Coordinates of C-alpha atoms and ligand atoms in Angstrom, one line a residue:
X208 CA 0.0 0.0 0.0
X209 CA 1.2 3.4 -0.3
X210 CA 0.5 5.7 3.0
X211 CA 1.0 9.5 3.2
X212 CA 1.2 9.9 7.2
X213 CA 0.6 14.0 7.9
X214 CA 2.4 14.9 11.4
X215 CA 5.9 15.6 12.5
X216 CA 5.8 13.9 16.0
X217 CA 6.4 10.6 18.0
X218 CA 3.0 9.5 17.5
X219 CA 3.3 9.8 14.1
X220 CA 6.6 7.7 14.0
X221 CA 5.4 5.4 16.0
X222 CA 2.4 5.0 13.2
X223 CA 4.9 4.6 10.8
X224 CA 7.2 2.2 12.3
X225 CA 3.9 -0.2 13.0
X226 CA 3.4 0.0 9.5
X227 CA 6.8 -0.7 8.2
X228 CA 7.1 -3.5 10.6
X229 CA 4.2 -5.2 9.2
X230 CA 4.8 -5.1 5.8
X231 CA 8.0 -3.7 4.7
X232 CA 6.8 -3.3 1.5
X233 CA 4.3 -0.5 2.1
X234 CA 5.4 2.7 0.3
X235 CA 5.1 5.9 3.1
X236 CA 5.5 8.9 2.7
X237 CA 5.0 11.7 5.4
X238 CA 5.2 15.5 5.9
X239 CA 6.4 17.3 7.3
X240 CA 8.1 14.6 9.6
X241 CA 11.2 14.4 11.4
X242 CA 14.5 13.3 11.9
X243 CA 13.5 9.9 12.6
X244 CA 10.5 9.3 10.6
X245 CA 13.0 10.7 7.8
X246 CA 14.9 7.2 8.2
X247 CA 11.6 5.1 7.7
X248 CA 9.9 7.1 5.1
X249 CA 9.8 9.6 2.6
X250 CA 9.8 12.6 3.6
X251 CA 7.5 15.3 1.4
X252 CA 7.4 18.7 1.0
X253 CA 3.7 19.9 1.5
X254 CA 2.2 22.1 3.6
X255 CA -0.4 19.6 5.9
X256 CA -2.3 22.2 6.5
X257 CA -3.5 22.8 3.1
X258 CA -6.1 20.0 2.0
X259 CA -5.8 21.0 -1.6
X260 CA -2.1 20.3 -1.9
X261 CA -2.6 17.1 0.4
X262 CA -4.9 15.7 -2.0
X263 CA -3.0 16.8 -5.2
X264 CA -0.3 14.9 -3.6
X265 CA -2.3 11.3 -3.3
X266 CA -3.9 11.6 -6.6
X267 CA 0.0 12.0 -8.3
X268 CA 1.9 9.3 -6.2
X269 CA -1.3 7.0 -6.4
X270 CA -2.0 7.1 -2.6
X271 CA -4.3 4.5 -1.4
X272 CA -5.1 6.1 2.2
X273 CA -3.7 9.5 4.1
X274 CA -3.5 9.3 8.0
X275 CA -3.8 12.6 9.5
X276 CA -1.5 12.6 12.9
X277 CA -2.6 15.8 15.0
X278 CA -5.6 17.8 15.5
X279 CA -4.2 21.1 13.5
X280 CA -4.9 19.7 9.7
X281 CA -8.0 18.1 11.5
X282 CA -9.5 21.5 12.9
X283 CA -8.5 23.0 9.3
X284 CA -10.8 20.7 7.5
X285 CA -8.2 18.8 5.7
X286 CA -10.0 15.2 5.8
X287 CA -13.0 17.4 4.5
X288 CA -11.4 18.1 1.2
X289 CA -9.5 14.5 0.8
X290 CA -13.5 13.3 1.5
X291 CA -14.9 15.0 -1.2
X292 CA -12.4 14.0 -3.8
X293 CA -12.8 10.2 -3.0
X294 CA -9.3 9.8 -1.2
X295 CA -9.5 7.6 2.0
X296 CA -8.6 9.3 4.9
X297 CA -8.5 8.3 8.3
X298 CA -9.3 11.7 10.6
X299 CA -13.0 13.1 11.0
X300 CA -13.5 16.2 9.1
X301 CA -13.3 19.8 10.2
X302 CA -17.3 19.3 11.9
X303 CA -16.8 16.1 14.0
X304 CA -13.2 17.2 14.9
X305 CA -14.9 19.9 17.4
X306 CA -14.9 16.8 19.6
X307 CA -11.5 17.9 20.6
X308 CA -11.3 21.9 19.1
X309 CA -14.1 22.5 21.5
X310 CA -14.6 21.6 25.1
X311 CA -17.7 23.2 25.3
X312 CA -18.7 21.1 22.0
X313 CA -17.8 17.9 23.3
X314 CA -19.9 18.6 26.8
X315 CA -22.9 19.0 24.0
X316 CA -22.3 15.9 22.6
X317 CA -21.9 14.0 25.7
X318 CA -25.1 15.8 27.3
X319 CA -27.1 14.7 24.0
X320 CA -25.9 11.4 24.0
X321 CA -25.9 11.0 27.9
X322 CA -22.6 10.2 28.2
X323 CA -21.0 10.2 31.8
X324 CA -18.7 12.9 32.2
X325 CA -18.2 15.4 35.1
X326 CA -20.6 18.4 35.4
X327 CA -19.0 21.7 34.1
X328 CA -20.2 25.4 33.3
X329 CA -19.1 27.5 30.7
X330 CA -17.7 30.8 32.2
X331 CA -17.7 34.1 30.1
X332 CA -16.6 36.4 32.6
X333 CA -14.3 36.5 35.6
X334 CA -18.0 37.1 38.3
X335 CA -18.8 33.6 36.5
X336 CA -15.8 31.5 36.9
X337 CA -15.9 32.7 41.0
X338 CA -19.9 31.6 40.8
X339 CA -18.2 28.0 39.4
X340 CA -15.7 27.8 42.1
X341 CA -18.2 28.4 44.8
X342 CA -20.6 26.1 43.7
X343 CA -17.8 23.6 42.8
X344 CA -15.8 23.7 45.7
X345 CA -12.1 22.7 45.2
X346 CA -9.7 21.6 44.0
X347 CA -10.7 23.9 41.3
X348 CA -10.6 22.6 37.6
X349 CA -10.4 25.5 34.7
X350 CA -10.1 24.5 30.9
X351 CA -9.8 26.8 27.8
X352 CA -12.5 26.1 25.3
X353 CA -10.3 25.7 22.2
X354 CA -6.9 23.9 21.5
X355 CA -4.5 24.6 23.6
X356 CA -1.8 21.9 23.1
X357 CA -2.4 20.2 26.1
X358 CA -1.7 23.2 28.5
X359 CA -5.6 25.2 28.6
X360 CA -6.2 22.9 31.9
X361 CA -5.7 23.9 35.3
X362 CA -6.3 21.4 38.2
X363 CA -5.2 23.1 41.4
X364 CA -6.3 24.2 45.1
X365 CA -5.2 27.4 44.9
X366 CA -8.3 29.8 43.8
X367 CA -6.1 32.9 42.9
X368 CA -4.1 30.1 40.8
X369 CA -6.7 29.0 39.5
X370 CA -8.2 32.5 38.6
X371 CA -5.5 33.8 37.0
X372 CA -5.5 31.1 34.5
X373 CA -9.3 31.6 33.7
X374 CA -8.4 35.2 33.4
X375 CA -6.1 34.8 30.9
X376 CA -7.6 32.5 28.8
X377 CA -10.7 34.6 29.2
X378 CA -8.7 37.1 27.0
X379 CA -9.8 35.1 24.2
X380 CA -13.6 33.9 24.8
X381 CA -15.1 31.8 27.3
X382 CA -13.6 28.8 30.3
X383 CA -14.9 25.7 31.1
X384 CA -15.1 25.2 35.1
X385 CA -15.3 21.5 36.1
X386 CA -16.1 19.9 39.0
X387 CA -13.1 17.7 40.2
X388 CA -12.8 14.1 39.6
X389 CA -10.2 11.7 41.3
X390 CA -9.5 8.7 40.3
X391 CA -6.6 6.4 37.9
X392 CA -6.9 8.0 34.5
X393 CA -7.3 5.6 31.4
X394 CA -6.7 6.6 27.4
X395 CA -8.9 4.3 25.3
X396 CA -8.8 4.6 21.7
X397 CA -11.5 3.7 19.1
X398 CA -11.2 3.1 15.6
X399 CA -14.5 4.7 13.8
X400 CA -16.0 4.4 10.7
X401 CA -18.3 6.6 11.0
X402 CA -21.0 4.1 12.4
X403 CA -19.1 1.2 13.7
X404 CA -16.4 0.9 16.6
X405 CA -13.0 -0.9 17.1
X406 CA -11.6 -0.8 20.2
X407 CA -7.9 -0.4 20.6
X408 CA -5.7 -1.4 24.1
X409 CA -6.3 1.0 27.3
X410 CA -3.2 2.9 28.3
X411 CA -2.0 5.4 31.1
X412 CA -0.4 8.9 30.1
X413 CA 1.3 10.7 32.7
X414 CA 0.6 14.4 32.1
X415 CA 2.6 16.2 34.4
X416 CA 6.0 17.3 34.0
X417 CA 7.6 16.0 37.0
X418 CA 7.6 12.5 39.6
X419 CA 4.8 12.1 41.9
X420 CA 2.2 14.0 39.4
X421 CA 3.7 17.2 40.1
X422 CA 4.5 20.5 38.0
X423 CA 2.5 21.5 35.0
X424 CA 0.2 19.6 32.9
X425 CA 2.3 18.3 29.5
X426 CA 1.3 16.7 26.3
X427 CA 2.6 13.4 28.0
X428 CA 5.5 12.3 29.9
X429 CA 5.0 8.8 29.4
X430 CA 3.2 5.7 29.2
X431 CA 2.0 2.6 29.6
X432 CA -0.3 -0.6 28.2
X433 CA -1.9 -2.9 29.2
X434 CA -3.7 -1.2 32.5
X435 CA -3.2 -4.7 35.2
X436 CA -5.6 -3.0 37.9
X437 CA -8.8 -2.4 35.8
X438 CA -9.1 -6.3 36.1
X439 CA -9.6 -6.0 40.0
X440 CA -12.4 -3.1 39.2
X441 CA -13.9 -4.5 36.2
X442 CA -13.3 -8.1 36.0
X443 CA -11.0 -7.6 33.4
X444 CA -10.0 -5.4 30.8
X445 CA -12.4 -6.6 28.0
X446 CA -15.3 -5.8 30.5
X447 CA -13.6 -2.3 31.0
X448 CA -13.6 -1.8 27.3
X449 CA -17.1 -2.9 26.7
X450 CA -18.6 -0.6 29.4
X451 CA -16.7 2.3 27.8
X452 CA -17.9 1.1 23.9
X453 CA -21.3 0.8 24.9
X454 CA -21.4 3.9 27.4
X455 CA -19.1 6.5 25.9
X456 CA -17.8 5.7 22.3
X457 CA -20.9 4.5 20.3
X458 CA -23.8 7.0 22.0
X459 CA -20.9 9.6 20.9
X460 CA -20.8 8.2 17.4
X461 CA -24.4 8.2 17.2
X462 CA -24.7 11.2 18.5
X463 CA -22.2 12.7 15.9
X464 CA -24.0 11.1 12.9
X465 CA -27.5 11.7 13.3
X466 CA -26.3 15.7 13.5
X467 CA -24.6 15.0 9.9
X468 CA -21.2 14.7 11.1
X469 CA -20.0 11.4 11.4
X470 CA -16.9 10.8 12.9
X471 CA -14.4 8.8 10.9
X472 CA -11.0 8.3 12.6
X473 CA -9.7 7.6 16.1
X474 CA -12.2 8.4 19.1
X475 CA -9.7 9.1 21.9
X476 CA -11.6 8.6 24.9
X477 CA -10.0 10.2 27.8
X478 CA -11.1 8.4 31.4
X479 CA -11.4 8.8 35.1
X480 CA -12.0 5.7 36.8
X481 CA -13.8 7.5 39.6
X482 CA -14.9 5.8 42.6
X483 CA -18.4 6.4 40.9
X484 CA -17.5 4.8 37.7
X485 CA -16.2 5.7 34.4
X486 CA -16.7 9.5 33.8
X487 CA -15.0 11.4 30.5
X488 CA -12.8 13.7 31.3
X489 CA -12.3 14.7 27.4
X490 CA -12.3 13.7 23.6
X491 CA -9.8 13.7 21.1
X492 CA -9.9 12.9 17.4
X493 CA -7.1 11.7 16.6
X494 CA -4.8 9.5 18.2
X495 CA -2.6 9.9 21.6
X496 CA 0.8 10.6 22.3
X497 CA 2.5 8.8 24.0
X498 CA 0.6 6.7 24.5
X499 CA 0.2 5.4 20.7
X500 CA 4.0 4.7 21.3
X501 CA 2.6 1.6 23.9
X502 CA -0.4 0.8 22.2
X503 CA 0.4 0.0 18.5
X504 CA 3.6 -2.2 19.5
X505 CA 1.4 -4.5 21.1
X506 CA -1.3 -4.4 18.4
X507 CA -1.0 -7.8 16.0
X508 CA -3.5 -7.0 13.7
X509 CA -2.2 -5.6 10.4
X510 CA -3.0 -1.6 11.2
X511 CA -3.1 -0.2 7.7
X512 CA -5.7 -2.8 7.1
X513 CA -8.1 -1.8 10.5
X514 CA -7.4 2.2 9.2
X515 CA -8.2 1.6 5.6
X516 CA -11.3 -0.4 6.9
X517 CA -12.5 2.5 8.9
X518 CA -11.7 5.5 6.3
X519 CA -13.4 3.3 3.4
X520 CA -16.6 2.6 6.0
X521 CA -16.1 -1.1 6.2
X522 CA -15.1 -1.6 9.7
X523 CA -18.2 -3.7 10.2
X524 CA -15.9 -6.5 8.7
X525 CA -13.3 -5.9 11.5
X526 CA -13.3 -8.6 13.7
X527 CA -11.9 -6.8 17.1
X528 CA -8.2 -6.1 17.1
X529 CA -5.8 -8.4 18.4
X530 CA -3.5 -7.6 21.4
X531 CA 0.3 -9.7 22.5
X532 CA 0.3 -10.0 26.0
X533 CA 3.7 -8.2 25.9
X534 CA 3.7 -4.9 28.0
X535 CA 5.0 -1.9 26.8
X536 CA 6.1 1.5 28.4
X537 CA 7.4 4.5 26.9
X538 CA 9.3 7.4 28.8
X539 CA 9.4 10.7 27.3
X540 CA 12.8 12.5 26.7
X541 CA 12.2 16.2 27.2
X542 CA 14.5 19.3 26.7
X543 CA 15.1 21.7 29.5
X544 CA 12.4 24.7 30.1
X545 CA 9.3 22.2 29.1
X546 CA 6.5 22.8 28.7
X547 CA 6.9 26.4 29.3
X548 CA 10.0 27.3 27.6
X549 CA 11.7 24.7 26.2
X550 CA 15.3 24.9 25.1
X551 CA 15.8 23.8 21.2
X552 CA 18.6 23.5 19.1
X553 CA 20.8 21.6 21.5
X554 CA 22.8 18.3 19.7
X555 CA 21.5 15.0 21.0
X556 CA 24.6 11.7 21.6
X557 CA 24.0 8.3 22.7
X558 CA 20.3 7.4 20.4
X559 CA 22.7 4.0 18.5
X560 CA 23.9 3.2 22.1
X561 CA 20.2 3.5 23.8
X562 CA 18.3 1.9 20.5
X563 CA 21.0 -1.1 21.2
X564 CA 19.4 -2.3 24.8
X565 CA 17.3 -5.9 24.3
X566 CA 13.9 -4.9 23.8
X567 CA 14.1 -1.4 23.2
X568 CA 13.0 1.5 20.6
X569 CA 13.2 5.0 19.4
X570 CA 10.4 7.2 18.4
X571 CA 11.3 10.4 17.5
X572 CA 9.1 13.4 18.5
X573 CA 10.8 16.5 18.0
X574 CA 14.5 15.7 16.5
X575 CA 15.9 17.3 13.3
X576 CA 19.2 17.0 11.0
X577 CA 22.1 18.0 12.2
X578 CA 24.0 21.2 11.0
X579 CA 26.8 19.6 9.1
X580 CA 27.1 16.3 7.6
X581 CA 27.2 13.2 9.9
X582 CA 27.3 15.6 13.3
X583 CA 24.1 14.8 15.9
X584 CA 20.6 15.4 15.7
X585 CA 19.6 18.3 17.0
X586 CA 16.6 18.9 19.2
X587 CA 13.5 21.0 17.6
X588 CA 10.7 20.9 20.7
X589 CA 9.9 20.3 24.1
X590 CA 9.3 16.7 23.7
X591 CA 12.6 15.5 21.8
X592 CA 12.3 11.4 21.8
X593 CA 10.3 8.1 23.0
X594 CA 12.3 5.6 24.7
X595 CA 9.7 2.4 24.3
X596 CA 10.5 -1.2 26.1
X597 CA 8.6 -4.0 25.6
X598 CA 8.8 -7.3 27.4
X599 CA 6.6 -9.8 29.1
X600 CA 6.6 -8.1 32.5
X601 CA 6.6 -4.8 33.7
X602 CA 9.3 -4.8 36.2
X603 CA 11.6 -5.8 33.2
X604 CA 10.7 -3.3 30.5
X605 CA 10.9 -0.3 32.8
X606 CA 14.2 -1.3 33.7
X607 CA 15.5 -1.6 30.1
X608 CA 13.5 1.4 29.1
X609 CA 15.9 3.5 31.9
X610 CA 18.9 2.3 30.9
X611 CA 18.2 2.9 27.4
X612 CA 17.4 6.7 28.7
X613 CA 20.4 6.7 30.8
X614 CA 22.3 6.3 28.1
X615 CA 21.1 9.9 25.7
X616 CA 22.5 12.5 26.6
X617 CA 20.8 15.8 25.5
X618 CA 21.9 19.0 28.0
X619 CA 19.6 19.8 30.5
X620 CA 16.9 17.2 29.4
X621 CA 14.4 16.1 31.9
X622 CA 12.5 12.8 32.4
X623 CA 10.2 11.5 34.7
X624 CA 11.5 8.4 36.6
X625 CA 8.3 6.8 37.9
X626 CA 6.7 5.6 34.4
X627 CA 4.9 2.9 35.5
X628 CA 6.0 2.2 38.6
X629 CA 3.0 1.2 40.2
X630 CA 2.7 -1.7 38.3
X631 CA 6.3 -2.6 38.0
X632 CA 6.1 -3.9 42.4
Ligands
LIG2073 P1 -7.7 17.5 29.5 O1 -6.9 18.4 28.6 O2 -9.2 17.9 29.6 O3 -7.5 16.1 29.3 O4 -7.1 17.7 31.0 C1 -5.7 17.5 31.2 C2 -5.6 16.8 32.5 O5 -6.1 17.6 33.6 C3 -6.3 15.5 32.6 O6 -5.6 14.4 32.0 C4 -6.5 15.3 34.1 O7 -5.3 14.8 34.7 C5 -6.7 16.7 34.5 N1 -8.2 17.0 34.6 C6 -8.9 17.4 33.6 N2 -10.2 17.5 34.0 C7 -10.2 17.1 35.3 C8 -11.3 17.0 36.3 N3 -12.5 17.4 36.0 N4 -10.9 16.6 37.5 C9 -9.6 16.2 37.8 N5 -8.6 16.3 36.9 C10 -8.9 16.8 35.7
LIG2074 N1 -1.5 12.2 25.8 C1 -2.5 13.1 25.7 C2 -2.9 13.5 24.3 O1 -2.5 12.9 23.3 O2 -3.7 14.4 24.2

């Protein structure tokens, strides 16, 4: 098959490697990529953003299916245009992407389609949020309406905290005040065609920056898959997975298409497992990082086929994908100052030495080509590389995926040491 993959980060590496590794004779392309997708594919120069050039693109080279990576082409409407010129595409179009572009959108949906999920207000002014809080109690929970690259969300006990962050994103419309949830957090991914489901694996993210949950919220320290402790709760992890097919991801999908915008790509339901059940805690439409980097390594079912089935509607013919019983953890490689101000250009040693422990892989998130021939990559972003271990146990992967890490050396880099720890005992 010939794939054009649209993204420049780990998750959309880590697509990439799953499909080389299942068939090495796929043809992918991808733009604008990076360092390390630019040793497994071909990179292109195309502006993702523009749906037009996209599209002339696949209709040239002959592509058979384009997989949009982040939300930014998404929210532009890029699938839209691929759509209406008959190219299969896995990402919703510009309407059903709102899922994610809008909080306020997806707390529509979820009310319409009586989906659990944690009561919220939408705040327009400063004499609202303070009404919220009140009513609320704390720990206060604030969130900017539109995209904010994982940082719009505030979850803190300090009200003036708390405020000042509504304040400023106030600037630029209206807040979202939640009430607070507490609980393990789940990532469960769905394949959609539209009308039909197909549940991926359950994963953890780690969102904060630093050990122990602490620091800012990030687009993802780390990861891990499969989730050992929903079988104490649920029975087991197909049970978890049904609850949240039958309660969240198909009344959404329904919901989506009887308003005329069905939802074709990846459903990224993100979970509390409160001690009240499964509540929502948001939506994404596209898939997660990092933790695609766990998920996909453990998937056995050919993944260009389950994505082609659900951009060409056909998913019905799925039968559900098939899991090993490997584990997998990733641990996020980030450069000094992230999230706020991260550091870039810096030269990055060691990837040949870490990529070399038993078990182990790179994704590359945010690395580029070095300055002069056969020097080291240099780091572009906040959130540089993915070390990923697999292995049968836990205990084992995480300590292969730290010595891998151990052995990188990118100046002032930060890491978070307790990636799944707590099932590692
Ligand atoms: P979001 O961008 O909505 O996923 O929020 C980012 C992170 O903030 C989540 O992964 C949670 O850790 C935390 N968070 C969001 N909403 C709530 C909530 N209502 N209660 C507690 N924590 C929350
Ligand atoms: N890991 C969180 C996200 O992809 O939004």
């Amino acid at each position: 098959m010939k794939i054009l993959v649209l993204g420049s980060g780990a998750r959309e590496h880590a697509i990439i490697l799953s499909l080389r590794s299942e068939d090495a004779e796929h043809e992918v392309f991808a733009a604008p990529g990076n360092a390390g997708i630019a040793q497994d594919a071909t990179i292109v120069e195309l502006d993702m953003l523009d749906g037009t050039a996209v599209a002339s693109f696949a209709n040239e080279r002959g592509v058979d299916l384009v997989v949009i990576g982040p939300e930014a082409p998404l929210v532009a409407g890029v699938a839209d245009v691929l759509r209406d010129r008959g190219i299969p595409v896995f990402g919703p179009g510009k309407a059903a992407a709102r899922l994610e572009g809008s909080k306020a959108f997806a707390k529509r949906i979820m009310d319409a389609a009586s989906v659990p999920t944690g009561r919220a207000v939408r705040a327009a002014s400063v004499a609202e949020v303070e009404a919220a809080f009140d009513d609320f109690g704390a720990p206060h929970v604030v969130k900017a309406d539109g995209l904010a690259a994982g940082k719009g969300v505030i979850v803190t006990t300090d009200r003036s905290e708390a405020l000042a962050h509504a304040e400023h994103y106030l600037a630029a419309g209206a807040v979202l005040v939640e009430e607070f949830l507490t609980g393990p957090e789940v990532s469960l991914f769905f394949l959609s065609d539209g009308d039909t489901v197909r549940a991926l694996a359950p994963a953890q993210d780690f969102k904060r920056a630093l050990d122990g949950d602490g620091g800012p919220n990030t687009g993802g320290m780390g990861a891990y898959s499969p989730l050992p402790w929903l079988t104490e709760q649920f029975g087991s992890i197909d049970a978890f997975v049904t609850e949240v097919t039958d309660t969240v991801a198909m009344p959404v999908i329904r919901q989506l298409d009887a308003e005329g915008t069905p939802f074709i790509g990846l459903l990224y339901a993100g979970l509390i497992v409160t001690p009240a059940g499964i509540r929502v805690i948001e939506f994404n439409a596209r898939f997660g990082d990092p933790e695609t980097q766990v998920v996909l390594p453990r998937l056995k079912t050919p993944l260009s086929r389950l994505l082609l089935s659900a951009a060409s509607g056909h998913l019905e013919d799925e039968p559900a994908p098939e899991f090993s019983d490997d584990v997998a953890i990733t641990v996020v490689l980030a450069s000094e100052g992230y999230p706020e101000a991260p550091q870039t250009g810096r030269m990055i040693e060691g990837l040949a030495e870490a990529a070399s422990v038993d078990g182990v892989h790179l994704v590359h998130a945010a690395t580029g080509a070095p300055d002069a021939p056969g020097g080291s990559l240099i780091a572009t972003g906040g959130r540089v590389l993915n070390v990923v271990a697999t292995g049968s146990d836990f205990a084992d992967a995480r300590k292969r995926a730290y010595e891998a890490i151990g052995r990188i050396s990118l100046e002032g880099a930060h890491f978070r040491h307790d990636i799944a720890a707590r099932v590692a005992q």
